[in-house]
Structure formats: structure tokens, C-alpha cells
Coordinates of C-alpha atoms in Angstrom, one line a residue:
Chain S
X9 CA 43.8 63.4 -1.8
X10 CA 47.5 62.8 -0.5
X11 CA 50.0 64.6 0.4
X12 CA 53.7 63.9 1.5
X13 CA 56.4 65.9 3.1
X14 CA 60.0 64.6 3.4
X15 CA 61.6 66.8 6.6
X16 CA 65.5 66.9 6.2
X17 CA 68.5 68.6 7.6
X18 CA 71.1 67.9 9.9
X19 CA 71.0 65.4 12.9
X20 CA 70.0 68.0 15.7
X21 CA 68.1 70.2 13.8
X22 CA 64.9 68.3 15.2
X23 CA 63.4 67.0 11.5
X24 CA 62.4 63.9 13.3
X25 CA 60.6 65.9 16.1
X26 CA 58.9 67.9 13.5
X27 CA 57.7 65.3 11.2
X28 CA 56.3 63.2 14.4
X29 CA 55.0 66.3 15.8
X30 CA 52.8 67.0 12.2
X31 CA 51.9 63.3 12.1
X32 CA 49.9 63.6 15.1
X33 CA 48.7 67.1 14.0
X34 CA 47.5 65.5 10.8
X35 CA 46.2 62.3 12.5
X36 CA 44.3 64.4 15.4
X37 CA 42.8 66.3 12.5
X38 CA 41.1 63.2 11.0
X39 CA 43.6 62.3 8.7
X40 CA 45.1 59.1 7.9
X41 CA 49.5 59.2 8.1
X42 CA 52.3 57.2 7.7
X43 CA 55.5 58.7 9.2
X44 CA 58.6 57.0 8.0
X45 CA 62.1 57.9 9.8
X46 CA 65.4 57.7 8.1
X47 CA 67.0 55.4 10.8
X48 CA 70.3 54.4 12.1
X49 CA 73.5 57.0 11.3
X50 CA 72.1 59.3 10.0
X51 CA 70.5 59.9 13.5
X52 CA 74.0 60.3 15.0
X53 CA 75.5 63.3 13.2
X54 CA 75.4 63.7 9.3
X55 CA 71.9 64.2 7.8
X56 CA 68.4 63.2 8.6
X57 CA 65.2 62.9 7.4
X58 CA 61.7 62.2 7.5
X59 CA 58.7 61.1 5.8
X60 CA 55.0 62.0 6.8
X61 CA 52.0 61.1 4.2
X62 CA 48.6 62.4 4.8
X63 CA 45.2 61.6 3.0
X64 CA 41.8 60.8 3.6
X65 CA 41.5 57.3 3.2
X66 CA 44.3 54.9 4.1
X67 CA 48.0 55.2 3.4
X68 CA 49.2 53.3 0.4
X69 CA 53.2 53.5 0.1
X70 CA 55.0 55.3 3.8
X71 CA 57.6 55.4 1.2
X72 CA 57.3 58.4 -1.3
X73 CA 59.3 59.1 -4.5
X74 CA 57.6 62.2 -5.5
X75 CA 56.5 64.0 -2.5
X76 CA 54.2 67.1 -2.7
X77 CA 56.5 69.0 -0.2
X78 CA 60.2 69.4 1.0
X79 CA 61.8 71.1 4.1
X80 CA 64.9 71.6 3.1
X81 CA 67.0 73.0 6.5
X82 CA 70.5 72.6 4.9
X83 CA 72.1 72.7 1.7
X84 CA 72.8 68.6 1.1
X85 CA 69.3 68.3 2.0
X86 CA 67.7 70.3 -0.9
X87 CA 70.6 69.1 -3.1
X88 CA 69.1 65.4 -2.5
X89 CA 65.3 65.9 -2.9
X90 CA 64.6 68.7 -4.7
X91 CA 64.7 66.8 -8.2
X92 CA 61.9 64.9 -6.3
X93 CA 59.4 67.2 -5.8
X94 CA 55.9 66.5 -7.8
X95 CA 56.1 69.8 -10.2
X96 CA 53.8 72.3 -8.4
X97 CA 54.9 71.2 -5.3
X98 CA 55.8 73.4 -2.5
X99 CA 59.5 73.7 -1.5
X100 CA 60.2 75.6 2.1
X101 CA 64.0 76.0 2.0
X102 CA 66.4 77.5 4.9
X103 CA 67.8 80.4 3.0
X104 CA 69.6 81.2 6.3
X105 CA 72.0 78.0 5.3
X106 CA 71.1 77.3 1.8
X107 CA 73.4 79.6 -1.0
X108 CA 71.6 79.1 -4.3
X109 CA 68.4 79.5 -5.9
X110 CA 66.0 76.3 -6.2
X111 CA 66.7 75.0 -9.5
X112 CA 63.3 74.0 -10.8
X113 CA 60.7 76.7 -12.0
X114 CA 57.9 74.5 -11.4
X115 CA 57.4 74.7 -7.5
X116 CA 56.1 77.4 -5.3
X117 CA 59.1 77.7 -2.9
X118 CA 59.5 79.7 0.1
X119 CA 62.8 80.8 1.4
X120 CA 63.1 81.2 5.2
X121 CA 65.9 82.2 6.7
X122 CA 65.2 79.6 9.6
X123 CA 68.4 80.6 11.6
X124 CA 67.9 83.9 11.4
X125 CA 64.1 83.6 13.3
X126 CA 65.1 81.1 15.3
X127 CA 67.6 84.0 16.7
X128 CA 64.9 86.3 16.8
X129 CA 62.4 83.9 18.4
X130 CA 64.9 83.3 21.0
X131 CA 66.2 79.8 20.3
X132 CA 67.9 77.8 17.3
X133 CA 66.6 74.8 18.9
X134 CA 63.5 75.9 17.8
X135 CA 63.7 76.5 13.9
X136 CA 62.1 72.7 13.5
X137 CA 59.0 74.6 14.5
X138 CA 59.7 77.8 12.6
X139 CA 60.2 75.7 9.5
X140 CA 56.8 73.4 10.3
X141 CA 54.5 76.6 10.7
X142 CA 56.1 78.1 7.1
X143 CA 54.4 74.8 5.8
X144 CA 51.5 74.6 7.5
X145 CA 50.9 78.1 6.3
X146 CA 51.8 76.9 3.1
X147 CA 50.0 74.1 2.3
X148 CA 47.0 74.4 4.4
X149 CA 47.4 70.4 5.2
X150 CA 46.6 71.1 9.0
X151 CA 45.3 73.9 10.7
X152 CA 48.3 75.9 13.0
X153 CA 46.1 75.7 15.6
X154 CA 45.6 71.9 16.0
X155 CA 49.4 71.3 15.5
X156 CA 50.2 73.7 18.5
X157 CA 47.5 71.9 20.5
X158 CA 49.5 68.6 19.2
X159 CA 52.9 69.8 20.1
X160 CA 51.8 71.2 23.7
X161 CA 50.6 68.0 24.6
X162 CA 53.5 65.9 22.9
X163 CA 56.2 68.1 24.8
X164 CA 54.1 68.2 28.4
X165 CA 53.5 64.7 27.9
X166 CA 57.1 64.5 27.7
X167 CA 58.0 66.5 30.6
X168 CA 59.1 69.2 28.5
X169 CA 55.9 71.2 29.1
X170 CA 58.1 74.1 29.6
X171 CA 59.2 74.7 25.7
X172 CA 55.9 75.1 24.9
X173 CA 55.1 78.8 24.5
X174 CA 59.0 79.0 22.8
X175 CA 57.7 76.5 20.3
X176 CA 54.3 78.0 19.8
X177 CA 55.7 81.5 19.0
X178 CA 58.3 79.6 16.6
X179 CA 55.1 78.2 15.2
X180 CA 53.5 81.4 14.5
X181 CA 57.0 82.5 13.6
X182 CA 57.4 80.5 10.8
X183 CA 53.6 80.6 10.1
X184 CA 53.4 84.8 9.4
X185 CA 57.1 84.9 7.8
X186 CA 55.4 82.4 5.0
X187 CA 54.1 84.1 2.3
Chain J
X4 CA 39.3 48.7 21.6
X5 CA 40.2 52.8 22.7
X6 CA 41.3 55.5 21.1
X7 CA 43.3 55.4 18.1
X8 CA 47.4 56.3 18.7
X9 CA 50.2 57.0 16.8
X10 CA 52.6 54.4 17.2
X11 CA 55.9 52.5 15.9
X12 CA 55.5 48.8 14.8
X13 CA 57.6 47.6 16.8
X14 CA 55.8 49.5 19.9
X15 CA 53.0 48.1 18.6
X16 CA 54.2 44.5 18.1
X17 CA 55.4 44.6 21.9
X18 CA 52.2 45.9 23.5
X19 CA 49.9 43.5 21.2
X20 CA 52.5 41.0 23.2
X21 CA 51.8 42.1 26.1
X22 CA 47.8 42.2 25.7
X23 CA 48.2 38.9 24.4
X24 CA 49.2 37.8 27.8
X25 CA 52.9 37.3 27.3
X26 CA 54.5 36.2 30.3
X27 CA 57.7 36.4 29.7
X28 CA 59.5 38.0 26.9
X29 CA 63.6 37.3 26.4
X30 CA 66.6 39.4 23.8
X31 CA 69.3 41.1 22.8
X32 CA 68.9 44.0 21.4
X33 CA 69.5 44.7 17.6
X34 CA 68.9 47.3 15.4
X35 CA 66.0 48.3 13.8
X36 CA 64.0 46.2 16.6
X37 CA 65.4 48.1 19.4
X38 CA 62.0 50.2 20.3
X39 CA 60.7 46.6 20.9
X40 CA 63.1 45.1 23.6
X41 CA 62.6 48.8 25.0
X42 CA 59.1 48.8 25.0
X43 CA 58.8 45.7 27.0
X44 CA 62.0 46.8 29.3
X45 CA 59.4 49.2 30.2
X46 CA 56.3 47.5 30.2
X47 CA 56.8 44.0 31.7
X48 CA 58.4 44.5 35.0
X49 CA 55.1 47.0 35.6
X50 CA 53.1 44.5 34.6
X51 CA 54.6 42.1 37.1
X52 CA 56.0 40.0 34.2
X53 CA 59.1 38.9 33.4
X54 CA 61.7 41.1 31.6
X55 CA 65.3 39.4 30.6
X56 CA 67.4 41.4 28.6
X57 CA 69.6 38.4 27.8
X58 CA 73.6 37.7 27.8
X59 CA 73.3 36.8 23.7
X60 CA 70.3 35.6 21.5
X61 CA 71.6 31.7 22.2
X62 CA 70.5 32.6 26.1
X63 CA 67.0 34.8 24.9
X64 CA 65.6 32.3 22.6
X65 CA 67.2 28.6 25.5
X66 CA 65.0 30.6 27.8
X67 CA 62.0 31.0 25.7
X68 CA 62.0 27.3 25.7
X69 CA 62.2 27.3 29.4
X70 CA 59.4 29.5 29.8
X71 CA 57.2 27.6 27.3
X72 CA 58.0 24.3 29.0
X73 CA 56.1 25.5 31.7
X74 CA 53.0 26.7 29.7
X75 CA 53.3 30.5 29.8
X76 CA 53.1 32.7 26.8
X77 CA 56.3 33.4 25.9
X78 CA 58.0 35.5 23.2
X79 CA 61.7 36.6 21.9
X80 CA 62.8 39.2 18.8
X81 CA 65.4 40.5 17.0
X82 CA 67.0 41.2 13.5
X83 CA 68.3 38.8 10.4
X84 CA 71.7 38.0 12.3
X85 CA 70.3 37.4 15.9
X86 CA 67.6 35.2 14.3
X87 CA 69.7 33.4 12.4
X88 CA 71.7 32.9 16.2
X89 CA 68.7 31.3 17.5
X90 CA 67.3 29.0 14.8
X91 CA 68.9 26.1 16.8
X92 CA 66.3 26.7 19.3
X93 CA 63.5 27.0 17.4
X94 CA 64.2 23.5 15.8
X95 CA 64.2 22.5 19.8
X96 CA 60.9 24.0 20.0
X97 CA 59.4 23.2 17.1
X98 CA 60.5 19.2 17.8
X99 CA 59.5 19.2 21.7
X100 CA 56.4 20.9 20.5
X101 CA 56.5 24.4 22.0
X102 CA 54.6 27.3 21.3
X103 CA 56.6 30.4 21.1
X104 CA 56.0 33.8 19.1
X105 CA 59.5 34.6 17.6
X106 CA 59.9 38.5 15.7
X107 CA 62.6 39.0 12.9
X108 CA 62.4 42.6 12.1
X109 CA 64.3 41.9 9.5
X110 CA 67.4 43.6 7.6
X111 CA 69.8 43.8 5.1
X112 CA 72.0 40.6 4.3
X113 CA 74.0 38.2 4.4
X114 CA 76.3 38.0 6.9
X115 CA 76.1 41.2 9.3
X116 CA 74.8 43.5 6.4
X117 CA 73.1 46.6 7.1
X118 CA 70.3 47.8 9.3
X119 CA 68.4 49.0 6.4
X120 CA 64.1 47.0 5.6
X121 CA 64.7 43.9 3.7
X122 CA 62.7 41.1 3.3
X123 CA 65.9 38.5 2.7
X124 CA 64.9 36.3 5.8
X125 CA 61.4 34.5 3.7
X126 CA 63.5 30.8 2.9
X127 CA 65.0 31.0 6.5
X128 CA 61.3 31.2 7.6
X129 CA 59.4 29.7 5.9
X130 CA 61.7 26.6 4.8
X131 CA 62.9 26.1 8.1
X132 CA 66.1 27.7 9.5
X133 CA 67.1 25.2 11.5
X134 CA 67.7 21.8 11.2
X135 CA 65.2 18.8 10.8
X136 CA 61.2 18.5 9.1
X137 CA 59.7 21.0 11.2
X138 CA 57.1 24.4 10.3
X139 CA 56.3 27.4 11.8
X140 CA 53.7 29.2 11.1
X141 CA 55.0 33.0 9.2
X142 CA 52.9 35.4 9.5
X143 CA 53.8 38.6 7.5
X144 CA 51.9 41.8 8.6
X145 CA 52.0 44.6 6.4
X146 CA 50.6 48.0 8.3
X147 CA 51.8 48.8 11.8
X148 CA 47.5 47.6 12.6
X149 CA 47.9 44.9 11.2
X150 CA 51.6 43.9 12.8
X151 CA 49.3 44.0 16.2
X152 CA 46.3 42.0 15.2
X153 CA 48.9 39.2 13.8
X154 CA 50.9 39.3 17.0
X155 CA 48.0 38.4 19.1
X156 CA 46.9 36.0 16.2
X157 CA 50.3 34.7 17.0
X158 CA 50.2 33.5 20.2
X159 CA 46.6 31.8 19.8
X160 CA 47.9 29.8 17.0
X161 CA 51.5 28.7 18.8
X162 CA 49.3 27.3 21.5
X163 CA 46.2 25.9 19.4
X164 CA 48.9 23.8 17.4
X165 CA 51.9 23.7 19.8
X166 CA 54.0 25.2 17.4
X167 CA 56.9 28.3 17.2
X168 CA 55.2 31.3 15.2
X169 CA 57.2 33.6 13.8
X170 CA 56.0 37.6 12.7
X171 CA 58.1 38.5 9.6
X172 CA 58.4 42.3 9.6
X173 CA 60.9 43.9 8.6
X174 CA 63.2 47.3 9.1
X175 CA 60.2 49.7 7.5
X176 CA 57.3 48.4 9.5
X177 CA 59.4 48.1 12.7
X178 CA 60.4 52.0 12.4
X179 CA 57.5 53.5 11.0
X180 CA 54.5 55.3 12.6
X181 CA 50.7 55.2 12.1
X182 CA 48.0 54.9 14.0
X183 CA 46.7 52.2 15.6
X184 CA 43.3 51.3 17.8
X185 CA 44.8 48.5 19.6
X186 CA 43.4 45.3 20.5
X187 CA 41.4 45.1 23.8
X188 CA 43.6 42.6 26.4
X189 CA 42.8 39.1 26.6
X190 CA 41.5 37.1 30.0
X191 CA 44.8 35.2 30.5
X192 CA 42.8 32.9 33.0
X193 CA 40.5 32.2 30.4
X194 CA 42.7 30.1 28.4
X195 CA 43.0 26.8 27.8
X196 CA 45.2 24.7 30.4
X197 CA 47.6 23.2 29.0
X198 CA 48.0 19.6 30.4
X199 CA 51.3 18.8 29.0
X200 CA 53.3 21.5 31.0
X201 CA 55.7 21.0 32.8
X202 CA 54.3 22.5 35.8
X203 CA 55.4 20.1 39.0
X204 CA 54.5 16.6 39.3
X205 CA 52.1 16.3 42.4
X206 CA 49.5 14.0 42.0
X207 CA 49.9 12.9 38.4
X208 CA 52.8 11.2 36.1
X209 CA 55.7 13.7 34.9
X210 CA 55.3 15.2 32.2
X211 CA 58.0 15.6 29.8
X212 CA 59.4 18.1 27.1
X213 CA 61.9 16.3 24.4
X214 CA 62.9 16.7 21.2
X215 CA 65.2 13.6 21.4
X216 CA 64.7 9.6 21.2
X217 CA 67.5 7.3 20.0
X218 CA 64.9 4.9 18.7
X219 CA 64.6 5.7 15.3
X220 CA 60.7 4.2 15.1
X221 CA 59.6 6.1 17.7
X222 CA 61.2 9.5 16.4
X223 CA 59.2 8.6 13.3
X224 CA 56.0 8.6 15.1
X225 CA 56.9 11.9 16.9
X226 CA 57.7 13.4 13.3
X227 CA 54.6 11.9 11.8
X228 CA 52.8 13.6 14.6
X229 CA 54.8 17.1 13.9
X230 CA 53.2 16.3 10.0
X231 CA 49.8 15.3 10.4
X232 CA 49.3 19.2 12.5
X233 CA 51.1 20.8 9.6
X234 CA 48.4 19.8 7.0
X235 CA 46.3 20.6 9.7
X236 CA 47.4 24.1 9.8
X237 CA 47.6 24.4 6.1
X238 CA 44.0 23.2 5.9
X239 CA 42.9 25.6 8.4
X240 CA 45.1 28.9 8.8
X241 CA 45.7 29.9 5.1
X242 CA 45.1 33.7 5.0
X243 CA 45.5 36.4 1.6
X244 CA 44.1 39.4 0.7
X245 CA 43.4 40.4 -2.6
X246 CA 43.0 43.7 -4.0
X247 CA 41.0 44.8 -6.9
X248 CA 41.7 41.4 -8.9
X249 CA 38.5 40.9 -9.8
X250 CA 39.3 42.4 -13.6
X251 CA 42.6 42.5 -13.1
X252 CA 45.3 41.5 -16.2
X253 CA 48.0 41.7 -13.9
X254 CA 48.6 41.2 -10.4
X255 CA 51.1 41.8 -8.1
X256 CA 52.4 39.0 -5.6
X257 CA 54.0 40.9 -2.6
X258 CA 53.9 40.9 1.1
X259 CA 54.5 43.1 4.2
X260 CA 55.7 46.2 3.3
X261 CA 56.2 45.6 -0.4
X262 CA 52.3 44.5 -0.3
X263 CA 51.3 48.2 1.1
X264 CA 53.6 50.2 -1.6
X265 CA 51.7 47.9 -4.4
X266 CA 48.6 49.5 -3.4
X267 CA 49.8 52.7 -3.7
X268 CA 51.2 51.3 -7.3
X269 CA 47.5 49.7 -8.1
X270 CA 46.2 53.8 -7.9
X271 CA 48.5 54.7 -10.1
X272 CA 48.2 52.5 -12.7
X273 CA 44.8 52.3 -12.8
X274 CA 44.9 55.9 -13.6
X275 CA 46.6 55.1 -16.4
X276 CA 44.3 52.5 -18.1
X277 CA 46.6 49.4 -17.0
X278 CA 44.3 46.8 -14.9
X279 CA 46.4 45.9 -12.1
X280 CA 45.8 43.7 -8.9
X281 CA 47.9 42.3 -5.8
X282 CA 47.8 39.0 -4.0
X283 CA 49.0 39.3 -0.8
X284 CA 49.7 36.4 1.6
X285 CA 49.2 37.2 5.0
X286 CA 50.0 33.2 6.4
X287 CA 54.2 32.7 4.5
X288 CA 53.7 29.3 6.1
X289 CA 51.7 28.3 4.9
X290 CA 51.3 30.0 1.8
X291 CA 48.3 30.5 0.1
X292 CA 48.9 27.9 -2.8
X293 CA 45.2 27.1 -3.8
X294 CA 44.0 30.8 -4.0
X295 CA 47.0 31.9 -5.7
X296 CA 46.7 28.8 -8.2
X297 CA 42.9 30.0 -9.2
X298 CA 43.8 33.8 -9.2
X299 CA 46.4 32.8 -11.9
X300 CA 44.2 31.1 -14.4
X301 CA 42.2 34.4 -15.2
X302 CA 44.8 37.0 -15.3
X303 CA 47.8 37.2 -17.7
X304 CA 51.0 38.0 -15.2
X305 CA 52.1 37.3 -11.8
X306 CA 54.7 39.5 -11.2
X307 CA 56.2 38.7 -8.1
X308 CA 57.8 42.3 -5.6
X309 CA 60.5 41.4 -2.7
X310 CA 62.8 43.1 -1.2
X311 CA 64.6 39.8 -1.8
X312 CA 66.6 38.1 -4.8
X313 CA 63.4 36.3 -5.4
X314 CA 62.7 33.9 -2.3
X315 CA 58.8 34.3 -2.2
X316 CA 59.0 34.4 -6.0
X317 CA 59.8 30.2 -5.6
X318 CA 56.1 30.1 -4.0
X319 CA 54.1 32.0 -6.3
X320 CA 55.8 29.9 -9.4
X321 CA 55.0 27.0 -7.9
X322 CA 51.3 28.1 -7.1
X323 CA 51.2 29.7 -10.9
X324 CA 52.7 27.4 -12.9
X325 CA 52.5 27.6 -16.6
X326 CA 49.1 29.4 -16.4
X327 CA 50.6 33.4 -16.3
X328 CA 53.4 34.6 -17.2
X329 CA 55.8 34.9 -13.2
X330 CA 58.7 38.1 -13.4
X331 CA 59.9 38.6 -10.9
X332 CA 61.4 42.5 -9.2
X333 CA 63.2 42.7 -6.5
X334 CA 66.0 44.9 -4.5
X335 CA 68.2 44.0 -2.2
X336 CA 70.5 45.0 0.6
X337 CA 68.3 47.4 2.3
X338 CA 67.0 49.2 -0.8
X339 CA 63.4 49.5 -0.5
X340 CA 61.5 49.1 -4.1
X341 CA 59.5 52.5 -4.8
X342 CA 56.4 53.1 -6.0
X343 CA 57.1 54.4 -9.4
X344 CA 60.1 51.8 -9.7
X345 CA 57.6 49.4 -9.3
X346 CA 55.1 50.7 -11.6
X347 CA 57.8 50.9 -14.4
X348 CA 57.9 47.1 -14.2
X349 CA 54.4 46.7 -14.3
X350 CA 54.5 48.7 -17.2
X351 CA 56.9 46.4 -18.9
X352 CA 53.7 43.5 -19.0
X353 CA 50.8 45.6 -19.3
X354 CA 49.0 45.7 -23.3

């Protein structure tokens, strides 16, 4: 069994953060993972993206031309993937910043108005993590509880041990506003 | 061995350095190998070890040669155009003898090209970038593991044969994540000393570190000498992995991160009926000729993947020969071949 998720949106709207931070989730949960970074501009400004896979036995391709999932947390983002998506994949889509429908019929997707709870959680710095929980709740691929474990100890470990409980409640957030 | 971490390749390619006993590592830093040169920034001066962030790639790769003179473990790395700045000394190492471990992470091409994976760097490697008859052994890992295991590899071999080694990654496998157990440290004082170092004088004759004579019979010898540890190396140091070929019809000849998006390639066309292999060379130089050569007398296509115009692809045909067909797929310029591109190729051999 594999699954992929490509994480996009804008440069600063912490896709890369999120993607590393469910790569460890998956891979402290027994899973085998590939994560595979858009590098270079796109890191500056502009658009960014990543790719986690996650099975049980050992990661073929990093790279993923038909992923099971898509965090769309803009508009280009879910303009560029969303022909992607294997059909009955899951789509989590930040209806906040995104003004159409998902074309396809064929996906189970789940808007989130990610700006909107990151306002209400008490920080738009945090809607990486509102989006992450949305899919976690989704897709079942890793319990919430071991990727907040995973992100306390990647942001103390940091020395940013102080965002935690903001991140945790965007987690849960983003985990109960899924449905 | 400890616990298993999630790491970049080219973290991982700098602490498997670093547990490998290098000494002294040089650069300049270049995109997409940056999180290398940092790593060791880092690392080495805690370690006691030397750190030079050098003035180009001329002065990282001069000083390499310094620091190997002396008998250390040394390394330097970079990208496509910062290798190609340093190929003059590795043709000085390779003809004084040195053992060196040089990285290419390697990008998009010619000329300053992108910062995009690419795999357009294979001729420069393994046909020798610089000038004269000289080898080094490639070695081109294909997981973020495995770009650890050959970079310790690396340094044993440079210093069993004397010779500049080179790891041929590439953008993909520098940036990317997965997790690795990495290797336990080696005993640096349990190495072999090397008696031709250049390590002071007292008590015995000089020793000394040329690539140059003006007498043309004696330059012979020293080349004849450079030859005779080539076939030794390709006697002894061939490595391949092959994957499901034992009923394959057609096989896939790819390395480093091409190799590992064929395996996800071989799933799915299996599924579909189609009996599909890969041959993977680990060693570039030098390449796995015999292996290759017996592989294609049972199967009915070699189809050759690179991230290249087809450099690799000049290997396998002459390994193959007439006895399989030998397409070849490839993209260039940073574009990275995906899985069901690649299957849709396969498709146009299978019956």
C-alpha cells in the first residue's frame, strides 16, 4: 500500500514544514517515506511544493505523477495538480483562497477555509497545520496523535518549543473541521 | 548502526564523510549541494577537523590535493559547472596518484543551466573530464541509504587503489529526504599508513607527489602503472543490482535516481502482464560490462533511462551488442522522467 501527497501553495505558507513535519510522522509510525521538495525559486516567493510518499515496504519513485492526495492552499496550486490526482483520491483545498469548485467528480474533496481557522486559531502562520490535520483526518495515513508528538519535538528541537500548543490546536483545528 | 533518521542526501553524503574519517573537506558552494558544504561548515570545525569554505572551486579541489599529499582523507563537492572548474585537478590527482572523494550533485546543462536533477555529467565522469589516460572510480548511489554506504565505500577504495573517486548524485537525491540508519564511524587509527605521504622527511628519503616527467619513457611507465590498477579495479570493484530479471523480456538499464523510479515502473507493469526488469550499475567506472553482456542474451530489450541525451546508453550498447534490441529514453535539462512516462515507453517494446 502507497500513498502520496503533493503539499503546495505559496512560498511562506509553510508546505515544506508540513510535508517534512508528516514525513517524520509517517516514518515514526513505521512507515517507509520519500519526501521530495520543489527546490530553488520557488522557495523565494512564487509557489512551492512538496512531495511525501508513504508505504509499507520501500519507496519506489520520490517522484509521483498520480498522487493519492493534494493540499491545495492557493488557487495556482490546485489549478496545477488537480488533473493529477489518482480518481478516488482525496483533495483538501483552501476554499478560504480558492474561488471555484474542484473540477473532477471523481475525488472526495474537502474544502477548508484555511485562512479563516487559522484567524480563529489565532495565527495564519499556522494554517500549514490546520491543512495537515484536515488530511490526517482524511486519509487516516497517520494517527493525529503521533504527528503532534512529531511536530512538538521537530519545533522544540528547533528551539521553537514555544509554537507548539498553537500548532497542536491548529492540528486539531483542521483535524475536527474535516468531515 | 543507531536509530534510523530522516535525512537529506546530501546531509547524509557529508556525515557518511565525516564517519569515514575525512580530515579535511574543501568548496564553494553551489546549488542543489548547498546542505552539504553546510553540513560540514557545521560539523568539521566540532569535530576538530578542517573546514575551508574556499575562494572558488580552482582553490577547493588545489587544496584537496594538498591535503591528500599528506595522507589524510580528504574530500571536495559541488554541482555540474563547479565540477567541471575542477576537473584540472582531478587529472593532477588522478596522475600523482591521489586518493580523493569528489561529489557532483549534479544539474541541468550545459553551460550554467539550471539547478534542476539531471544526470548529464556520466561521459565527464566516467570518460575522464580532464585531460590525459586516467580513471576514477563513479560510483552512482541511488537512495539517500545508499548515497551513505557509497560514500564511505568511497574513501576505502581512493586509498586501496590511490585513486580520485567520484559519487554521482544528482539534484533529486541531494534534496530529498528519507530515512537513513547510518553507518557506525570508522577507527581512523586503524587504517593503513600510507608510506608514500608526504609527511616530513626525518629519517628516511623524501618522498614525492608528481604528475610530471619530461622523459617520455619514464611517463610511460608511470602511465602503465596508472593502467595495470585500472584492470585491477575493473577486475575487482564491478558492482550491479538487478531486479526481478530472472523472467524478465525487458529490462531497464538506469542508475541513481532514474534506477529507483524504474522500480516503481517494474510494479506497475507487472500488474499489467508486461515482464519487466532493471539493471542497475552501482560502479559507472567501471561499468558492469560482463553482467550486463549475459543479462542481454536471455531477454528481448535493453531499454536504456537517463536523465541524459543518452550518455550511459553508449555503455549498455556496447555491453549489449546485437543480442537485444537498446532504445533508448531520456529527458533533459532538469526534467526528471516519471513513472508513467517511463512505463509508456516500456509499453512501446512489450508483446
Amino acid at each position: 500500500m502507497e500513498r502520496s501527497v503533493i503539499i503546495a501553495g505559496f512560498g511562506g505558507q509553510g508546505v515544506i514544514l508540513a510535508g517534512k513535519i508528516l514525513a517524520q510522522a509517517a516514518m515514526n509510525h513505521g512507515l517507509e517515506v520519500t519526501w521530495l521538495p520543489s527546490y530553488g525559486p520557488e522557495m523565494r516567493g512564487g509557489t512551492a511544493n512538496c512531495t511525501v510518499v508513504m508505504a509499507n515496504e520501500t519507496v519506489g519513485s520520490p517522484i509521483v505523477d498520480e498522487p493519492t492526495s493534494l493540499i491545495a492552499m492557493n488557487l495556482p496550486s490546485l489549478d496545477k495538480f488537480e488533473q493529477m490526482v489518482a480518481k478516488g483520491g482525496t483533495i483538501i483545498v483552501n476554499s478560504s483562497l480558492v474561488n471555484r469548485e474542484v473540477a473532477r467528480n471523481d475525488l472526495n474533496v474537502i474544502k477548508l477555509p484555511l485562512n479563516d481557522l487559522g484567524a480563529k486559531v489565532g495565527n495564519m502562520r499556522a494554517i500549514n497545520m490546520i491543512a495537515l490535520g484536515g488530511y490526517v483526518k482524511a486519509t487516516g495515513v497517520v494517527p493525529l496523535e503521533v504527528v503532534k508528538e512529531t511536530m512538538a519535538q521537530m519545533l522544540e528541537k528547533g528551539g521553537k518549543g514555544k509554537f507548539v500548543p498553537l500548532n497542536a490546536k491548529a492540528l486539531d483545528e483542521g483535524y475536527n473541521a474535516a468531515h | 548502526m543507531g536509530e534510523k533518521v530522516l535525512l537529506r542526501g546530501n546531509e547524509v553524503i557529508a556525515e557518511a564523510a565525516i564517519r569515514a574519517g575525512c580530515q579535511c573537506y574543501f568548496a564553494y558552494p553551489i546549488t542543489p549541494q548547498a546542505e552539504l558544504l553546510e553540513h560540514m561548515a557545521v560539523n568539521m570545525p566540532r569535530l576538530g577537523r578542517t573546514f575551508v569554505q574556499a575562494e572558488s572551486e580552482l582553490g577547493a579541489i588545489n587544496m584537496v590535493y594538498g591535503a591528500a599529499s599528506v595522507g589524510v582523507r580528504t574530500m571536495t563537492s559541488s554541482s555540474s559547472p563547479g565540477i567541471s572548474l575542477k576537473q584540472e585537478g582531478i587529472s593532477y590527482l588522478a596522475g600523482s596518484s591521489l586518493p580523493a572523494v569528489i561529489v557532483n550533485v549534479v544539474r541541468g546543462g550545459p553551460g550554467l543551466g539550471d539547478i534542476a536533477p539531471s544526470q548529464c555529467d556520466y561521459f565527464q565522469a566516467t570518460k575522464g573530464g580532464g585531460h590525459g589516460d586516467y580513471h576514477m572510480i563513479v560510483l552512482g548511489p541511488s537512495t539517500v541509504p545508499e548515497a551513505g554506504t557509497l560514500t564511505m565505500l568511497a574513501f576505502d577504495l581512493a586509498d586501496k587503489y590511490r585513486t580520485p573517486v567520484m559519487i554521482l548524485a544528482d539534484g533529486m537525491l541531494g534534496q530529498m529526504m528519507e530515512p537513513v540508519d547510518l553507518p557506525d564511524p570508522i577507527d581512523v587509527a586503524s587504517l593503513p599508513k600510507k608510506a608514500w605521504a608526504t609527511t616530513g622527511a626525518k629519517g628516511r628519503d623524501p618522498n614525492i607527489i608528481l604528475s610530471f616527467d619530461l622523459d617520455p619513457e619514464v611517463l610511460k611507465r608511470m602511465n602503465l602503472e596508472l593502467q595495470r590498477r585500472y584492470r585491477e579495479i575493473e577486475k575487482n570493484e564491478v558492482r550491479y543490482e538487478e531486479v526481478e530479471t530472472g523472467d524478465a523480456d525487458i529490462v531497464i538499464a538506469a542508475y541513481g535516481t532514474t534506477a529507483r523510479i524504474a522500480k516503481t515502473v517494474i510494479r506497475m507493469a507487472r500488474a499489467e502482464g508486461i515482464k519487466l526488469g532493471l539493471f542497475r550499475p552501482i560502479t559507472l567506472w567501471p561499468f558492469p560490462y560482463a553482467p550486463l553482456k549475459k543479462l542481454s542474451e536471455r531477454v528481448s530489450t535493453v531499454l536504456t533511462v537517463e536523465m541524459s541525451a543518452g550518455q550511459m546508453w553508449e555503455d549498455v550498447r556496447l555491453a549489449v551488442a546485437e543480442r537485444a534490441e537498446t532504445p533508448f529514453y531520456g529527458e533533459m535539462g532538469g526534467v526528471v522522467p516519471t513513472p508513467r512516462g517511463i512505463l509508456r515507453e516500456v509499453k512501446k517494446y512489450a508483446h
